Short mmCIF file of C-alpha atoms and ligand atoms in Angstrom, two decimals:
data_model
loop_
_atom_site.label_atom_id
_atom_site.label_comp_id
_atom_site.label_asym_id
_atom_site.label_seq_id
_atom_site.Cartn_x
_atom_site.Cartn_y
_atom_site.Cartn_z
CA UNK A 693 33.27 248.47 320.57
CA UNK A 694 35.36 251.88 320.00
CA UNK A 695 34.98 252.71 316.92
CA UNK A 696 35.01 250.58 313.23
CA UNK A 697 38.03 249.28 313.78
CA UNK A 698 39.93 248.68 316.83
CA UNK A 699 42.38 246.25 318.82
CA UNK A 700 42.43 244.11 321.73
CA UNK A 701 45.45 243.88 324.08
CA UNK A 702 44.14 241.73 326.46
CA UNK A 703 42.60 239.43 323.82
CA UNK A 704 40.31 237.95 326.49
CA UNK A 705 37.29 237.58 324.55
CA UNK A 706 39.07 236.64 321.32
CA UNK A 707 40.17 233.26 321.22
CA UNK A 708 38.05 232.36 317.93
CA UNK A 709 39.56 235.77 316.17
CA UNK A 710 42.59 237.38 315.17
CA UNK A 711 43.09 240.70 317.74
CA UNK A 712 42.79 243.33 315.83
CA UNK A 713 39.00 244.08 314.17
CA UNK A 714 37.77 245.56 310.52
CA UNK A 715 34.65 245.46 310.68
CA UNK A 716 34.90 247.08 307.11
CA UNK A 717 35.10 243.13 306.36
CA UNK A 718 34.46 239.91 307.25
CA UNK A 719 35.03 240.60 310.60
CA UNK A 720 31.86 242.32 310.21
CA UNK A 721 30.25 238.83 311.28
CA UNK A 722 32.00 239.26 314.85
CA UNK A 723 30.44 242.41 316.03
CA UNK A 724 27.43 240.17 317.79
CA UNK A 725 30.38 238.48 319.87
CA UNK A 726 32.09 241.49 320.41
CA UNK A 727 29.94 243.43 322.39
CA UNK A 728 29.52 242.59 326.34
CA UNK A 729 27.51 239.34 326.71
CA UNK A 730 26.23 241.01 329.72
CA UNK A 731 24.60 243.90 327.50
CA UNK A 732 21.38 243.38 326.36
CA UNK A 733 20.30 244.67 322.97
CA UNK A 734 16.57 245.97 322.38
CA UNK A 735 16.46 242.68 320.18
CA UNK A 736 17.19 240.54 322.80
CA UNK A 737 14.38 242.47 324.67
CA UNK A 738 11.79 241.93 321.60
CA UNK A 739 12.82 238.76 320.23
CA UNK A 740 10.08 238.77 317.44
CA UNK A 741 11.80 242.23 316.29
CA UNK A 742 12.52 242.84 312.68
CA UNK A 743 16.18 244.07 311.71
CA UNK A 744 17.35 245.10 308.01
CA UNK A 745 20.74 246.05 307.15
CA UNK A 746 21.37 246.19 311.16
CA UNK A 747 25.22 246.11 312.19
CA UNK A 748 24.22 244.47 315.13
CA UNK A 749 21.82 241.51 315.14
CA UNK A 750 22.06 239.53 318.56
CA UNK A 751 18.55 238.67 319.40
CA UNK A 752 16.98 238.43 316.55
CA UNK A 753 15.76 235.63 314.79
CA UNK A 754 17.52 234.47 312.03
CA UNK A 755 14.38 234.28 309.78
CA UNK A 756 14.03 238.43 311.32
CA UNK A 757 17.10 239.61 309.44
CA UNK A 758 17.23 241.16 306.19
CA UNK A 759 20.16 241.46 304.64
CA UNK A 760 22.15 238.65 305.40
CA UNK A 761 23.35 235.27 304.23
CA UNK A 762 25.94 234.47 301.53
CA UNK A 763 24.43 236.00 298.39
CA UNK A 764 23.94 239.20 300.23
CA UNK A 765 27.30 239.07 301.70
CA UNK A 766 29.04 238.53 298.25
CA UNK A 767 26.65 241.71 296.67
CA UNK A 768 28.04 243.72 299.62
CA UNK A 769 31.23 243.00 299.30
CA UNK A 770 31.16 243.62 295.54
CA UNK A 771 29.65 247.15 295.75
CA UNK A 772 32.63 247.94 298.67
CA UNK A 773 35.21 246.73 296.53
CA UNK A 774 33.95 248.58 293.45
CA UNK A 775 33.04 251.53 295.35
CA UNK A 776 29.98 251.78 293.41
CA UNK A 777 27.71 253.85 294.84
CA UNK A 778 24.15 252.36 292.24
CA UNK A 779 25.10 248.99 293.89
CA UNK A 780 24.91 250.32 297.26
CA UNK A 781 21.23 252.43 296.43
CA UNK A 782 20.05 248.96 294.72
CA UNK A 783 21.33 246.94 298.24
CA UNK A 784 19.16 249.73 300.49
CA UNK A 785 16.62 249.37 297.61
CA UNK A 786 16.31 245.97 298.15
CA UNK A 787 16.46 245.75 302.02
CA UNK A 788 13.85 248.83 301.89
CA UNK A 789 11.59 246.69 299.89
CA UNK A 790 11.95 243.51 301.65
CA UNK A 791 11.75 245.46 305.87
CA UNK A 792 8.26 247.23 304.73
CA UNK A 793 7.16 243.63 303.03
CA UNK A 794 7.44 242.07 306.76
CA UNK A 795 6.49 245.09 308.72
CA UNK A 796 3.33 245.37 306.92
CA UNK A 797 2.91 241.72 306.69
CA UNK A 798 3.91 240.32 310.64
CA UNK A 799 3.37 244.03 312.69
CA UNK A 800 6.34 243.47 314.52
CA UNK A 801 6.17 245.34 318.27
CA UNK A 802 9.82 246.62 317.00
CA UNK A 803 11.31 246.75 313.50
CA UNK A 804 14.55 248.86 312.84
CA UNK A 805 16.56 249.40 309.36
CA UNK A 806 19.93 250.62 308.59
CA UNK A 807 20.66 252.05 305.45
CA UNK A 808 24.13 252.95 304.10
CA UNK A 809 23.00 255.09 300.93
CA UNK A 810 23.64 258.38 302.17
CA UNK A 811 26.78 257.87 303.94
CA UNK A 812 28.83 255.94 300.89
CA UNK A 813 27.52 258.82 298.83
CA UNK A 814 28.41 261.75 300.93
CA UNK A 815 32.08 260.07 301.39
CA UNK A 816 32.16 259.88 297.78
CA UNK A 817 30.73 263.34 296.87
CA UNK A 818 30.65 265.39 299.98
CA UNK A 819 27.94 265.97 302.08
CA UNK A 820 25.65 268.14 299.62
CA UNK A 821 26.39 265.59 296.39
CA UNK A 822 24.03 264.61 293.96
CA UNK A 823 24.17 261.11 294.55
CA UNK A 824 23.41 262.19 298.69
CA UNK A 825 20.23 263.96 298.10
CA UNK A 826 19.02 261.41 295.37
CA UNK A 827 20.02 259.05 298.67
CA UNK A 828 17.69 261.14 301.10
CA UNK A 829 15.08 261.13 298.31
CA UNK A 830 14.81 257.13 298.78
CA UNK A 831 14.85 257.22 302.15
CA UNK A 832 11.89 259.42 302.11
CA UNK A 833 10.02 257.55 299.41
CA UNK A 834 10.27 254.53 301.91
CA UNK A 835 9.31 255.94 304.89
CA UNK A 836 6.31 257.33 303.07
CA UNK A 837 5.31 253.92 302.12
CA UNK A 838 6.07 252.79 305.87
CA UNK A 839 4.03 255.81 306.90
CA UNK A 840 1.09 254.96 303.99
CA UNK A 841 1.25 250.65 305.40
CA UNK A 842 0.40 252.23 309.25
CA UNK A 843 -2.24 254.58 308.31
CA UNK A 844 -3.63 251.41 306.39
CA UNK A 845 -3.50 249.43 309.11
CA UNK A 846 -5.14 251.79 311.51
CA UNK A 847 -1.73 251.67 313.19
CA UNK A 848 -0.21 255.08 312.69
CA UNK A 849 -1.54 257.12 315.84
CA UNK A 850 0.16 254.60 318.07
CA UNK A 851 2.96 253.85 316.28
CA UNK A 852 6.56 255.64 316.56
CA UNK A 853 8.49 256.24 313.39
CA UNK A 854 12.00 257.56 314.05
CA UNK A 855 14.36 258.48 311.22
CA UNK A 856 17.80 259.09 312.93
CA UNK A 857 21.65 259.27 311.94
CA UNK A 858 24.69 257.64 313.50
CA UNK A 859 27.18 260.51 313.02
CA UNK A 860 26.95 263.55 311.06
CA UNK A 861 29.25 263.99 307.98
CA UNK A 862 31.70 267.34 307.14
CA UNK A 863 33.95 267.91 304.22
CA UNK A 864 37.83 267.26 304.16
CA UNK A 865 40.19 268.58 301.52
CA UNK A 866 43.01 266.48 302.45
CA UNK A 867 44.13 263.02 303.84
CA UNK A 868 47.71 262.28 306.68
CA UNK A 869 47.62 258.64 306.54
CA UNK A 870 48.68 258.43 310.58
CA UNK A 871 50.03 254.96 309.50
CA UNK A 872 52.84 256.42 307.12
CA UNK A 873 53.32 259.49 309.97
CA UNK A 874 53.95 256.40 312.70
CA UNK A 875 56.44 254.44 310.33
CA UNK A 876 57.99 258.31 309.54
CA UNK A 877 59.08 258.50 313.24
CA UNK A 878 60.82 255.44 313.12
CA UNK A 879 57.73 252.36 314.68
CA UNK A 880 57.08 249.15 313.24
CA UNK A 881 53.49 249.67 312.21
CA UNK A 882 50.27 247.41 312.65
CA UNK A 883 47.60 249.05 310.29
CA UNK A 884 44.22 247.53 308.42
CA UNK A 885 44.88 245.80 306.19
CA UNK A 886 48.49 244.72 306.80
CA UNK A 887 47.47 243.38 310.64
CA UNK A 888 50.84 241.59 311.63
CA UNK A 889 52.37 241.22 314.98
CA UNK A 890 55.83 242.27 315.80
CA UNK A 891 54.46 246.03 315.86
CA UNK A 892 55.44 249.12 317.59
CA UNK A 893 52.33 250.61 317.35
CA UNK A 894 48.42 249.95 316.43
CA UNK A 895 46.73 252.11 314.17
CA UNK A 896 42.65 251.53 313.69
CA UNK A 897 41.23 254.23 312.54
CA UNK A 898 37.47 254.86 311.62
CA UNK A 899 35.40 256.82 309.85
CA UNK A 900 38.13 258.09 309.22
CA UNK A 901 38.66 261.01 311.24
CA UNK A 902 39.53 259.15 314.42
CA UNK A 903 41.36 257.10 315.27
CA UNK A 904 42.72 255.05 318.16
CA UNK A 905 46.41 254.41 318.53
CA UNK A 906 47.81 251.47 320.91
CA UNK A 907 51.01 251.25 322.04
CA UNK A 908 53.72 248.80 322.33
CA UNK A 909 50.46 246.63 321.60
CA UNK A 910 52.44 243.41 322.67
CA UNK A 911 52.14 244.29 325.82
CA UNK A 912 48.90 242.64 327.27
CA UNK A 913 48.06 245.27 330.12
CA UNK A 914 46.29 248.52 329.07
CA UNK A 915 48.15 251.28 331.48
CA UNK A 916 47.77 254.72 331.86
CA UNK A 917 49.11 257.08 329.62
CA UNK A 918 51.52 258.27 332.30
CA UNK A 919 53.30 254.63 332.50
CA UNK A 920 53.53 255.45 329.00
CA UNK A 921 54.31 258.84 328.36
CA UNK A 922 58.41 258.18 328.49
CA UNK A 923 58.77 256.29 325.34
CA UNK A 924 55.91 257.90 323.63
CA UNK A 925 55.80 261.40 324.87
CA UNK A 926 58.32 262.83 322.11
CA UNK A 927 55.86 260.72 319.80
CA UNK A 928 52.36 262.14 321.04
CA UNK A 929 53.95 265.72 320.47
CA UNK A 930 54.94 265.28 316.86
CA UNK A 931 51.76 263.88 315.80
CA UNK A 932 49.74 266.71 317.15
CA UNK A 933 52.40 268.92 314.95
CA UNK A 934 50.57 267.90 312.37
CA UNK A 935 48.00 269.89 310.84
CA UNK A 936 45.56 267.08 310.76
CA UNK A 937 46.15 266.75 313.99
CA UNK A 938 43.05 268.39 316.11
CA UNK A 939 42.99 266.76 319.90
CA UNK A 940 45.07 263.83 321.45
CA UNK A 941 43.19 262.28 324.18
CA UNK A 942 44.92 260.27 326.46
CA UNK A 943 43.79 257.79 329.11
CA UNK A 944 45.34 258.10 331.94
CA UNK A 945 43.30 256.00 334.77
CA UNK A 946 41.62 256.36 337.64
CA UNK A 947 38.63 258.20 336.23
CA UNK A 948 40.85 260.87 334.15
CA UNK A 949 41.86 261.45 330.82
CA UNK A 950 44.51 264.18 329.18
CA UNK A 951 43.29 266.36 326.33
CA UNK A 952 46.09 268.12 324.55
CA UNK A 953 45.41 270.55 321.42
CA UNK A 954 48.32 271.82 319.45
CA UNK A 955 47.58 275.61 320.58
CA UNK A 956 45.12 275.66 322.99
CA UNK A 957 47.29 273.62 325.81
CA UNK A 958 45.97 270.39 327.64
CA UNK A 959 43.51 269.97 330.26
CA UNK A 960 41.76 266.86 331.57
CA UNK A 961 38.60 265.14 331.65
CA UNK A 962 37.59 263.51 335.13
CA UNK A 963 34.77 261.44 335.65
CA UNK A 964 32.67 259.73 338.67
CA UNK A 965 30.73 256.42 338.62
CA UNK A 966 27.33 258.31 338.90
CA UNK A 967 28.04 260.21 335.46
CA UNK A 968 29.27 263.26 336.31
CA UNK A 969 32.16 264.31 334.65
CA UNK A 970 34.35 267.72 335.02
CA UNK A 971 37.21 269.87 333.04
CA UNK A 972 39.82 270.51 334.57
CA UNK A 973 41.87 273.23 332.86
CA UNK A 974 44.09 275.37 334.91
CA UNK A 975 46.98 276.07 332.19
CA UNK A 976 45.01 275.49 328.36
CA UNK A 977 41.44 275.09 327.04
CA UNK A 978 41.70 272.41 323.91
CA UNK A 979 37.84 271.84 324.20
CA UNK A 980 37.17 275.67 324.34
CA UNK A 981 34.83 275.88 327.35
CA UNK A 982 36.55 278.57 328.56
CA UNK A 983 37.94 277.14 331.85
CA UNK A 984 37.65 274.55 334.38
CA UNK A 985 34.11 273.57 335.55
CA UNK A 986 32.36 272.34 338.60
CA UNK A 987 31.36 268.70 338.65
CA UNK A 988 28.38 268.05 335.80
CA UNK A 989 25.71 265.85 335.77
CA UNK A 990 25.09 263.83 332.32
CA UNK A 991 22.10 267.20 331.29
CA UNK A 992 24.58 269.79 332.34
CA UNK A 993 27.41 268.51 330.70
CA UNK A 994 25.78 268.74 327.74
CA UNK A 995 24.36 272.23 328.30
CA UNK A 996 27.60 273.64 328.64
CA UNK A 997 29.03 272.16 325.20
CA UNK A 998 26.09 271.98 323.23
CA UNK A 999 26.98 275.56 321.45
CA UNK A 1000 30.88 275.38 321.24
CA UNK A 1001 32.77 273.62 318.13
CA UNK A 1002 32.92 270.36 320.53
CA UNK A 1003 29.12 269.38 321.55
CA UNK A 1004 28.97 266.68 324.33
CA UNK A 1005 32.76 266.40 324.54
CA UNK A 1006 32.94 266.01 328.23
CA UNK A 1007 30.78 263.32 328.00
CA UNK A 1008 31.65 261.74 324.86
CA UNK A 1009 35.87 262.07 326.28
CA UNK A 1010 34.86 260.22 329.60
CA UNK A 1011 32.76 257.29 327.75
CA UNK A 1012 35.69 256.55 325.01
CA UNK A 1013 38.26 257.06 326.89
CA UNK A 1014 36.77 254.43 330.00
CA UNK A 1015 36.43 251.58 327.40
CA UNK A 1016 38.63 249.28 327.97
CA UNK A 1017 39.44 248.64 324.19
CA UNK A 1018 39.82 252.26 323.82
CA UNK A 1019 43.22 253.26 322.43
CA UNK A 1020 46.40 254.75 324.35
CA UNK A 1021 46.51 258.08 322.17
CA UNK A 1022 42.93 258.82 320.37
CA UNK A 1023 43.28 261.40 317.65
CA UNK A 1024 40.28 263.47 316.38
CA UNK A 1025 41.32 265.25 312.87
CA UNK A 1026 41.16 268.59 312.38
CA UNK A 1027 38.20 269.94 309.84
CA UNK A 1028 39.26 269.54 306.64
CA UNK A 1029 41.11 266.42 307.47
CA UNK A 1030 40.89 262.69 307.68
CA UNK A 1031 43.41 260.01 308.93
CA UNK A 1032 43.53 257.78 306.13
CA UNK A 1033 45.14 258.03 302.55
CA UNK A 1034 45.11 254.82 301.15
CA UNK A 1035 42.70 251.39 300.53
CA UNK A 1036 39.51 253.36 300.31
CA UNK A 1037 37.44 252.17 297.36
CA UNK A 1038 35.40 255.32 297.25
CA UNK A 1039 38.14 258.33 297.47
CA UNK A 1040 36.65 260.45 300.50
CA UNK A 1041 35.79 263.67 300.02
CA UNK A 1042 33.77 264.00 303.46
CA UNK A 1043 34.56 262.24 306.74
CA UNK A 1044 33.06 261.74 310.58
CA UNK A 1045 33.82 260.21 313.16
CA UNK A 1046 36.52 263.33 314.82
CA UNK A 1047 34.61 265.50 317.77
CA UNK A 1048 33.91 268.31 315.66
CA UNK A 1049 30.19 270.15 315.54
CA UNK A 1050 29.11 268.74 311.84
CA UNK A 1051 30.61 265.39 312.48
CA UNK A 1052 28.88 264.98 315.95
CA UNK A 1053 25.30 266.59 315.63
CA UNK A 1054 22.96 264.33 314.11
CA UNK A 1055 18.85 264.60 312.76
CA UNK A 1056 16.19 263.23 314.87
CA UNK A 1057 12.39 263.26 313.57
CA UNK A 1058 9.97 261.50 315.14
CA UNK A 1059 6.31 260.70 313.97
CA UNK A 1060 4.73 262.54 317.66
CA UNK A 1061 5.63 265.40 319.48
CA UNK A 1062 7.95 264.38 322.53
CA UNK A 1063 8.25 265.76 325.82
CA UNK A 1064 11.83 265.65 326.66
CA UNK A 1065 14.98 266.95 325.10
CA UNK A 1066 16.75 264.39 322.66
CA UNK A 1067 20.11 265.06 323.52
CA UNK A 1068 22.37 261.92 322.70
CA UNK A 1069 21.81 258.69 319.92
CA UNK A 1070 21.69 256.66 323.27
CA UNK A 1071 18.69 257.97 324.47
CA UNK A 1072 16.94 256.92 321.11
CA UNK A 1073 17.53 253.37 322.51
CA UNK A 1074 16.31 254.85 325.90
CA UNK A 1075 13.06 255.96 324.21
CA UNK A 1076 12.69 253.31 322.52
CA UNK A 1077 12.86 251.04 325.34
CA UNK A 1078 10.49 253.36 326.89
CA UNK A 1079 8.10 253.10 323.59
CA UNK A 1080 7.73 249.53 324.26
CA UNK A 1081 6.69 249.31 327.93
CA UNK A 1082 9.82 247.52 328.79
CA UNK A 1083 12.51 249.02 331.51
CA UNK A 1084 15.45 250.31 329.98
CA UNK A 1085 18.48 247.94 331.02
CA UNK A 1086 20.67 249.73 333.49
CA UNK A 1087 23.96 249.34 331.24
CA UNK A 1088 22.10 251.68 328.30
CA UNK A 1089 23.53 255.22 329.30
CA UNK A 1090 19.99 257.34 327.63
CA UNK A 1091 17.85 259.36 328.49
CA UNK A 1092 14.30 258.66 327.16
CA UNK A 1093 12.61 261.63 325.30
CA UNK A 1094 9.12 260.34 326.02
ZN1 LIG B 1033 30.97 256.51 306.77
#
C-alpha cells in the first residue's frame, strides 16, 4: 500500500475491486485485503486487541473495533463530504469515549486508536490553527483519562502509553493539480474520482503532496523506468519544470532508482537485500547529501540525512520505490505546494505526504524512558512487538526502541 491512493497494473490481487484505490472512500473497506496476506499485523499477533478509528483492522475481532459499521460509516462520510471539521472532533469524541470505556473495562494486552482531529484541522487551517490546537487539547484530555484509568488500576508502571503521528504536516500557498498538467501535455488522464480506463496515464495522489504517476497503465507489466523513458522522457522533464515540482523518482529495477531535481541534477538510489542502501551521485545532488556515499546500513543511512531538508530519504526512496504498486514517476511537491486543486471538501491550506523535513519528522512520547533511538514510525510497531513479549515478524522493517 503506497500511499492513499494508488493503482494496480497487474491487478493480481483485485479480482473483487475495480484497479485503481481511494481509500478517501468506500474503498476504505479494502485496505484489510490489500495488504500482503503473508504480513502479519500486531492484531493478528494479539487477537483480543482493541482498535478505534484504526485504518487497518485485520485481526481484530469484530466486537474489538470501534468505529465501524453502517451508522458510523454514514457519520463519516457526512463530516468528509461537508468538510466539517465539529463533526470530525465529535467522531474522535466519540471513538475517544467509547476505546477508554473498553480499555478500562476488558485490559486489553494491546489497544491502539487513531484519531483524525488534528490532521482535518491543520489541512483546513494550517498547521498552527485554532481548530488544531483545540484538536491537541482533546487528545490530551483523553490520554489523561487513559493515563488517570491505569494509575487506577495499579496498571500504569507497567504499562506503555505511546502518542505518535503518521506524517508531519507543513503549509502550502498554492495547489498544480498534476491531473490538469498531464491532460496539458496532451494524455488521456485516469484521476480520483473520474477512474476510467482507456488512459494514458494514472494519477493517485495522496496527502496531497505526492503522488504516484503510472504509465501507459494498460499495460500489465511494471518495467523500469528506462523501458520507459522514450515515450515519457520529454514528459518527466516538463513536469519537474514546474514549480511544484520538487523530486521525480523513478524506478528503474534491479535494486536502483533515479532521483532527478529541477536544479540540483539526478543521482540514484541503490539498494541490497540486507538493507543497505547507497547514493550514487557523480554529476547532481537532488537529495543534498553532498555527494555519493559508501554502502549504508538501515542506522547510518539515517545518520547521514537526519539533519538535511530530506531526513531518511535514502531509505524512505529504496522502500517506495521497491513496492511493487509503487508508481513509474513519484513526485514529491515542493514546500509551499500540493498536487491537487480540485474535489477537496476542506480547501487545504497545509499538506504532507512530499519528502520534505516538516512533512516527514513526526512526535514520539512515550510513558518510560527508552533505551534506543526512535528513528522511523516502523520501529513503533517494532517496539511494540517488543512491549508484548512476542518476536517481531521478520517482514516488519523496525527497529525496537526498548
Ligand atoms: Zn491528511
Amino acid at each position: 500500500v503506497v500511499g492513499l491512493r494508488w493503482f494496480d497494473r497487474t491487478r493480481r490481487h483485485l479480482a473483487a475491486w475495480p484497479h485503481a484505490r481511494s481509500y478517501v472512500s468506500l474503498d476504505l473497506r479494502a485496505v484489510d485485503h490489500d495488504l500482503d496476506s503473508a504480513v502479519p499485523t500486531v492484531f493478528d499477533a494479539v487477537p483480543e486487541a482493541v482498535a478505534a478509528l484504526s485504518f487497518v483492522t485485520r485481526g481484530v475481532a469484530p466486537d474489538r473495533v470501534i468505529g465501524r459499521g453502517v451508522p458510523f460509516a454514514l457519520r463519516t462520510i457526512a463530516a468528509h463530504l461537508a468538510g466539517d471539521l465539529a463533526a470530525w472532533a465529535a467522531l474522535d469524541e466519540h471513538a475517544a469515549t467509547a476505546f477508554a470505556d473498553r480499555v478500562r473495562r476488558d485490559r486489553p494486552r494491546f489497544a491502539f486508536a487513531a484519531f483524525t482531529g488534528i490532521d482535518k484541522a491543520s489541512h483546513a487551517q494550517g498547521p498552527d490553527g485554532p481548530a488544531v490546537r483545540a484538536a491537541y487539547r482533546r487528545l490530551d484530555a483523553w490520554v489523561a483519562r487513559l493515563v488517570a484509568d491505569l494509575r487506577a488500576a495499579g496498571r500504569w508502571d507497567t504499562a506503555h502509553l505511546w502518542v505518535v503521528s503518521d506524517h508531519g504536516h507543513a503549509p502550502i500557498a498554492a495547489h498544480d493539480d498534476l491531473g490538469d498538467a498531464c491532460r496539458a501535455l496532451g494524455w488521456r488522464v485516469l484521476a480520483h474520482p473520474t477512474v476510467r480506463p482507456g488512459a494514458d496515464v494514472a494519477v493517485m495522489v495522496s496527502g496531497n503532496a505526492m503522488a504516484h504517476l503510472y504509465l501507459d497503465p494498460h499495460d500489465p507489466v511494471r518495467r523500469p523506468w528506462t523501458a520507459r523513458a522514450v515515450r515519457w522522457s520529454a514528459t518527466v522533464e516538463a513536469l519537474l519544470t514546474r514549480a511544484a515540482v520538487d523530486l521525480v523518482l523513478l524506478p528503474d529495477g534491479d535494486g536502483t532508482c533515479q532521483v532527478w531535481h529541477q536544479t540540483r541534477g539526478r543521482a540514484v538510489v541503490r539498494w541490497r537485500a540486507d538493507g543497505a542502501v547507497r547514493y550514487c551521485a557523480p554529476g547532481g545532488d537532488p537529495l543534498h547529501l553532498g555527494g555519493t556515499t559508501e554502502w549504508l546500513d538501515r542506522t547510518a543511512a539515517h545518520t547521514v540525512t537526519a539533519d538535511g531538508p530530506y531526513p531518511d530519504a535514502l531509505v524512505q526512496v529504496a522502500a517506495v520505490a521497491a513496492a511493487p504498486r509503487a508508481g513509474d514517476a513519484i513526485l514529491s511537491a515542493a514546500p509551499g505546494w500540493d498536487f491537487r486543486a480540485r474535489w477537496e471538501p476542506i480547501s487545504h491550506a497545509s499538506t504532507h505526504g512530499a519528502l520534505h523535513r516538516d512533512q516527514m519528522l513526526v512526535p514520539l512520547l512515550t510513558s518510560h524512558p527508552v533505551a534506543g533511538t526512535p528513528r522511523r514510525t516502523t520501529d513503533v510497531g517494532a517496539s511494540a512487538f517488543a512491549a508484548l513479549g512476542l518476536p517481531s515478524p521478520p517482514s516488519l522493517d523496525g527497529d525496537s526502541f526498548l
